[in-house]
Amino acid sequence: MEDEVFQHVVSVFSSLVSWVAAGAIMFGGVVPYIPQYRDIHRTQNAEGFSTYVCLVLLVANILRILFRFGRYYDDALLWQSIIMICTMLVMLNLCTNVRMAAELSTKRRSFLDFDWTYFWSWSRFVDYLQCVLAFTLVAAYITYLFLDSVLFVETLGFLAVFTEAMLGTPQLYCNYQNKSTDGMSIKMVLMWTSGDTFKTGYFLLTEAPMQFWTCGLLQVFVDVAILFQVYYYSRYPQKPVSHTVSHTTSAKAL
């Protein structure tokens, strides 16, 4: 009797842990964007946020969803992609409204103008929606045509997670160029590292496709490299502090 009760308690606890882990995976990625959204909304200034972050994450998560048609993975990861897509669209809507309210030029730029000079710098949120929809339809059609190709499916999955894994590299390169990490939030980098480590562990425990955990390890490596830069440039300053303050904000941090 005691053994049955113990097994039941263990089963309930295991289920609870699984639900908490799945919830963290689904919603953890959007948490850093909540204060960013509130800050932009409060200040009505979107200059510190690059909308190309939204572009990269939209592409990565759309491809990840399409990858699931060829290779099954955990439902929590699917919902993570859906929630991230919705979050990026909300961020785009806010940034577009704020930017247009502050823009002096009366010229309106549209996706249907097909002017690559202003790609992803359009005047209306609907233009971004049109672009995302067009990309989704084209990518879905290509995926449908080559869904039976194992090489295509595996490549699609790799592109999806590799694109997202590279979000930390702009900060890494920026620090290298400036020979300093001044102006960068160390707490944010620690948040990346803990989040990416947890995510990679989740990939391994749920036996997610190889692309997920290999690129997760790459993300952790980039995070650790940035933390090493913090140590190295603080221990061995490369130039006067007054010249090291960087106003370039990492894509991933935003």
Tab-separated table of C-alpha atoms in Angstrom:
chain	number	residue	atom	x	y	z
A	1	MET	CA	0.000	0.000	0.000
A	2	GLU	CA	2.779	2.398	0.932
A	3	ASP	CA	4.604	1.555	-2.278
A	4	GLU	CA	1.509	2.406	-4.322
A	5	VAL	CA	1.105	5.744	-2.534
A	6	PHE	CA	4.777	6.540	-3.036
A	7	GLN	CA	4.594	5.676	-6.734
A	8	HIS	CA	1.479	7.841	-7.084
A	9	VAL	CA	3.207	10.793	-5.408
A	10	VAL	CA	6.252	10.358	-7.635
A	11	SER	CA	4.015	10.171	-10.708
A	12	VAL	CA	2.142	13.342	-9.736
A	13	PHE	CA	5.398	15.170	-8.972
A	14	SER	CA	6.916	14.051	-12.278
A	15	SER	CA	3.845	15.272	-14.167
A	16	LEU	CA	3.987	18.596	-12.339
A	17	VAL	CA	7.660	19.063	-13.191
A	18	SER	CA	6.942	18.198	-16.825
A	19	TRP	CA	4.131	20.780	-16.988
A	20	VAL	CA	6.294	23.465	-15.377
A	21	ALA	CA	9.173	22.703	-17.757
A	22	ALA	CA	6.851	22.772	-20.768
A	23	GLY	CA	5.382	26.083	-19.606
A	24	ALA	CA	8.845	27.562	-19.160
A	25	ILE	CA	9.791	26.449	-22.665
A	26	MET	CA	6.619	27.874	-24.210
A	27	PHE	CA	6.619	31.265	-22.486
A	28	GLY	CA	10.205	31.744	-21.300
A	29	GLY	CA	11.410	33.031	-24.666
A	30	VAL	CA	8.990	35.950	-24.717
A	31	VAL	CA	9.653	37.174	-21.163
A	32	PRO	CA	12.570	39.507	-22.120
A	33	TYR	CA	10.301	41.284	-24.595
A	34	ILE	CA	7.707	42.264	-21.981
A	35	PRO	CA	9.817	45.001	-20.335
A	36	GLN	CA	11.024	46.021	-23.804
A	37	TYR	CA	7.421	46.452	-24.967
A	38	ARG	CA	6.502	48.421	-21.861
A	39	ASP	CA	9.548	50.663	-22.230
A	40	ILE	CA	8.772	51.453	-25.878
A	41	HIS	CA	5.124	52.079	-25.057
A	42	ARG	CA	6.039	54.348	-22.147
A	43	THR	CA	8.719	56.393	-23.898
A	44	GLN	CA	7.211	56.258	-27.383
A	45	ASN	CA	10.728	55.643	-28.632
A	46	ALA	CA	11.608	52.477	-30.548
A	47	GLU	CA	15.158	53.419	-31.593
A	48	GLY	CA	16.703	50.988	-29.129
A	49	PHE	CA	14.892	48.008	-30.609
A	50	SER	CA	15.841	46.559	-33.977
A	51	THR	CA	12.879	45.223	-35.920
A	52	TYR	CA	15.315	42.864	-37.645
A	53	VAL	CA	15.158	40.865	-34.414
A	54	CYS	CA	11.505	40.284	-35.241
A	55	LEU	CA	12.416	39.324	-38.810
A	56	VAL	CA	14.952	36.712	-37.702
A	57	LEU	CA	12.664	35.195	-35.086
A	58	LEU	CA	9.669	35.155	-37.419
A	59	VAL	CA	11.644	33.343	-40.111
A	60	ALA	CA	13.169	30.900	-37.618
A	61	ASN	CA	9.865	29.980	-35.985
A	62	ILE	CA	7.897	29.723	-39.224
A	63	LEU	CA	10.521	27.312	-40.546
A	64	ARG	CA	10.439	25.389	-37.276
A	65	ILE	CA	6.659	24.917	-37.573
A	66	LEU	CA	7.040	23.688	-41.147
A	67	PHE	CA	9.787	21.329	-39.989
A	68	ARG	CA	7.261	19.565	-37.763
A	69	PHE	CA	5.350	18.347	-40.812
A	70	GLY	CA	8.387	16.310	-41.772
A	71	ARG	CA	9.808	15.475	-38.347
A	72	TYR	CA	7.756	15.224	-35.168
A	73	TYR	CA	8.877	17.037	-32.029
A	74	ASP	CA	7.360	17.915	-28.669
A	75	ASP	CA	4.109	19.932	-28.601
A	76	ALA	CA	5.639	22.452	-26.189
A	77	LEU	CA	8.214	23.413	-28.827
A	78	LEU	CA	5.454	23.888	-31.387
A	79	TRP	CA	3.557	26.197	-29.044
A	80	GLN	CA	6.781	28.019	-28.270
A	81	SER	CA	7.094	28.907	-31.950
A	82	ILE	CA	3.451	29.995	-32.220
A	83	ILE	CA	3.710	32.193	-29.113
A	84	MET	CA	6.992	33.726	-30.321
A	85	ILE	CA	5.477	34.551	-33.727
A	86	CYS	CA	2.543	36.301	-32.038
A	87	THR	CA	4.942	38.183	-29.751
A	88	MET	CA	7.077	39.407	-32.642
A	89	LEU	CA	3.997	40.596	-34.532
A	90	VAL	CA	2.873	42.543	-31.454
A	91	MET	CA	6.341	44.108	-31.169
A	92	LEU	CA	6.325	45.006	-34.863
A	93	ASN	CA	2.920	46.639	-34.553
A	94	LEU	CA	4.066	48.786	-31.631
A	95	CYS	CA	7.379	49.766	-33.233
A	96	THR	CA	5.716	50.669	-36.530
A	97	ASN	CA	3.115	52.873	-34.839
A	98	VAL	CA	5.713	54.613	-32.679
A	99	ARG	CA	8.137	55.148	-35.552
A	100	MET	CA	5.510	56.550	-37.898
A	101	ALA	CA	4.186	58.898	-35.229
A	102	ALA	CA	7.690	60.340	-34.817
A	103	GLU	CA	8.678	60.336	-38.495
A	104	LEU	CA	8.665	63.715	-40.197
A	105	SER	CA	8.624	62.403	-43.746
A	106	THR	CA	5.199	62.089	-45.323
A	107	LYS	CA	6.394	59.496	-47.847
A	108	ARG	CA	4.875	56.102	-47.190
A	109	ARG	CA	6.814	52.934	-47.946
A	110	SER	CA	4.927	49.782	-48.825
A	111	PHE	CA	5.793	46.107	-49.178
A	112	LEU	CA	4.017	46.042	-52.532
A	113	ASP	CA	6.427	48.697	-53.852
A	114	PHE	CA	9.046	45.906	-53.931
A	115	ASP	CA	11.764	48.448	-53.199
A	116	TRP	CA	14.608	46.524	-51.516
A	117	THR	CA	16.096	49.789	-50.271
A	118	TYR	CA	13.313	49.961	-47.708
A	119	PHE	CA	12.950	46.252	-47.016
A	120	TRP	CA	11.586	45.715	-43.507
A	121	SER	CA	11.304	49.488	-43.035
A	122	TRP	CA	7.738	49.918	-44.179
A	123	SER	CA	5.230	52.469	-42.991
A	124	ARG	CA	2.321	50.239	-41.994
A	125	PHE	CA	2.015	47.110	-39.918
A	126	VAL	CA	-0.104	45.504	-42.640
A	127	ASP	CA	2.928	45.570	-44.949
A	128	TYR	CA	4.859	43.410	-42.487
A	129	LEU	CA	1.904	41.036	-42.296
A	130	GLN	CA	1.858	40.783	-46.098
A	131	CYS	CA	5.562	39.954	-46.157
A	132	VAL	CA	5.248	37.325	-43.414
A	133	LEU	CA	2.244	35.769	-45.136
A	134	ALA	CA	4.028	35.703	-48.510
A	135	PHE	CA	7.099	34.072	-46.968
A	136	THR	CA	4.955	31.525	-45.133
A	137	LEU	CA	3.033	30.555	-48.268
A	138	VAL	CA	6.177	30.193	-50.382
A	139	ALA	CA	8.015	28.234	-47.681
A	140	ALA	CA	4.972	26.018	-47.089
A	141	TYR	CA	4.619	25.280	-50.819
A	142	ILE	CA	8.317	24.371	-51.144
A	143	THR	CA	8.057	22.203	-48.034
A	144	TYR	CA	5.024	20.443	-49.491
A	145	LEU	CA	6.919	19.690	-52.701
A	146	PHE	CA	9.974	18.266	-50.954
A	147	LEU	CA	8.377	16.797	-47.836
A	148	ASP	CA	9.399	13.278	-48.869
A	149	SER	CA	13.057	14.269	-49.045
A	150	VAL	CA	14.841	13.457	-45.798
A	151	LEU	CA	17.704	15.777	-46.757
A	152	PHE	CA	15.328	18.702	-47.308
A	153	VAL	CA	13.450	18.125	-44.058
A	154	GLU	CA	16.630	17.859	-41.991
A	155	THR	CA	18.080	20.941	-43.690
A	156	LEU	CA	14.867	22.844	-43.005
A	157	GLY	CA	15.071	21.980	-39.320
A	158	PHE	CA	18.714	22.985	-39.160
A	159	LEU	CA	18.049	26.357	-40.813
A	160	ALA	CA	15.194	27.039	-38.405
A	161	VAL	CA	17.134	26.516	-35.198
A	162	PHE	CA	20.488	27.742	-36.533
A	163	THR	CA	18.937	31.096	-37.481
A	164	GLU	CA	17.681	31.538	-33.940
A	165	ALA	CA	20.960	30.315	-32.471
A	166	MET	CA	22.832	33.139	-34.214
A	167	LEU	CA	20.907	35.914	-32.461
A	168	GLY	CA	23.664	36.367	-29.876
A	169	THR	CA	26.485	36.800	-32.374
A	170	PRO	CA	25.860	40.526	-33.110
A	171	GLN	CA	26.600	41.321	-29.458
A	172	LEU	CA	29.671	39.093	-29.516
A	173	TYR	CA	30.989	40.865	-32.607
A	174	CYS	CA	30.071	44.297	-31.266
A	175	ASN	CA	32.039	43.627	-28.071
A	176	TYR	CA	34.989	42.436	-30.131
A	177	GLN	CA	34.923	45.573	-32.288
A	178	ASN	CA	34.664	47.897	-29.285
A	179	LYS	CA	37.163	45.852	-27.273
A	180	SER	CA	34.775	46.439	-24.391
A	181	THR	CA	31.477	45.275	-22.900
A	182	ASP	CA	30.584	48.642	-21.336
A	183	GLY	CA	26.923	49.495	-21.873
A	184	MET	CA	25.924	45.833	-22.061
A	185	SER	CA	23.711	44.310	-19.377
A	186	ILE	CA	25.583	41.452	-17.705
A	187	LYS	CA	22.350	40.368	-16.003
A	188	MET	CA	20.769	39.982	-19.428
A	189	VAL	CA	23.644	37.781	-20.620
A	190	LEU	CA	23.301	35.641	-17.498
A	191	MET	CA	19.596	35.352	-18.292
A	192	TRP	CA	20.441	34.179	-21.819
A	193	THR	CA	22.908	31.618	-20.494
A	194	SER	CA	20.543	30.147	-17.920
A	195	GLY	CA	17.638	30.139	-20.366
A	196	ASP	CA	19.612	28.565	-23.204
A	197	THR	CA	21.103	25.976	-20.858
A	198	PHE	CA	17.653	25.034	-19.581
A	199	LYS	CA	16.295	24.918	-23.117
A	200	THR	CA	19.126	22.693	-24.352
A	201	GLY	CA	18.635	20.349	-21.409
A	202	TYR	CA	14.935	20.181	-22.222
A	203	PHE	CA	15.764	19.301	-25.834
A	204	LEU	CA	17.989	16.461	-24.679
A	205	LEU	CA	15.536	15.093	-22.106
A	206	THR	CA	12.589	15.132	-24.519
A	207	GLU	CA	14.722	13.572	-27.275
A	208	ALA	CA	14.062	16.478	-29.637
A	209	PRO	CA	15.551	16.239	-33.142
A	210	MET	CA	19.323	16.633	-33.267
A	211	GLN	CA	19.097	20.100	-34.831
A	212	PHE	CA	17.482	21.479	-31.673
A	213	TRP	CA	20.052	20.423	-29.110
A	214	THR	CA	23.106	20.983	-31.323
A	215	CYS	CA	22.054	24.573	-32.012
A	216	GLY	CA	21.069	24.911	-28.360
A	217	LEU	CA	24.635	24.006	-27.446
A	218	LEU	CA	25.824	26.605	-29.955
A	219	GLN	CA	23.681	29.240	-28.237
A	220	VAL	CA	25.179	28.319	-24.868
A	221	PHE	CA	28.665	28.533	-26.384
A	222	VAL	CA	27.959	32.056	-27.697
A	223	ASP	CA	26.591	33.102	-24.291
A	224	VAL	CA	29.667	31.754	-22.511
A	225	ALA	CA	31.909	33.517	-25.048
A	226	ILE	CA	30.188	36.827	-24.253
A	227	LEU	CA	30.629	36.213	-20.533
A	228	PHE	CA	34.313	35.539	-21.191
A	229	GLN	CA	34.490	38.887	-22.996
A	230	VAL	CA	33.058	40.543	-19.869
A	231	TYR	CA	35.823	39.002	-17.770
A	232	TYR	CA	38.616	39.583	-20.278
A	233	TYR	CA	37.865	43.216	-21.178
A	234	SER	CA	37.316	44.166	-17.517
A	235	ARG	CA	40.555	42.477	-16.486
A	236	TYR	CA	42.572	43.668	-19.483
A	237	PRO	CA	41.067	46.977	-20.706
A	238	GLN	CA	41.880	47.608	-24.355
A	239	LYS	CA	41.223	51.354	-24.413
A	240	PRO	CA	40.067	54.181	-22.112
A	241	VAL	CA	36.655	53.677	-20.560
A	242	SER	CA	35.414	57.012	-21.891
A	243	HIS	CA	35.692	55.646	-25.412
A	244	THR	CA	34.280	52.210	-24.828
A	245	VAL	CA	30.652	52.896	-24.163
A	246	SER	CA	28.679	51.219	-26.885
A	247	HIS	CA	25.220	52.365	-27.888
A	248	THR	CA	24.677	49.305	-30.037
A	249	THR	CA	22.218	46.959	-28.396
A	250	SER	CA	22.310	43.244	-29.009
A	251	ALA	CA	19.599	41.771	-31.167
A	252	LYS	CA	19.178	38.937	-28.748
A	253	ALA	CA	18.924	41.179	-25.731
A	254	LEU	CA	15.993	42.863	-27.360
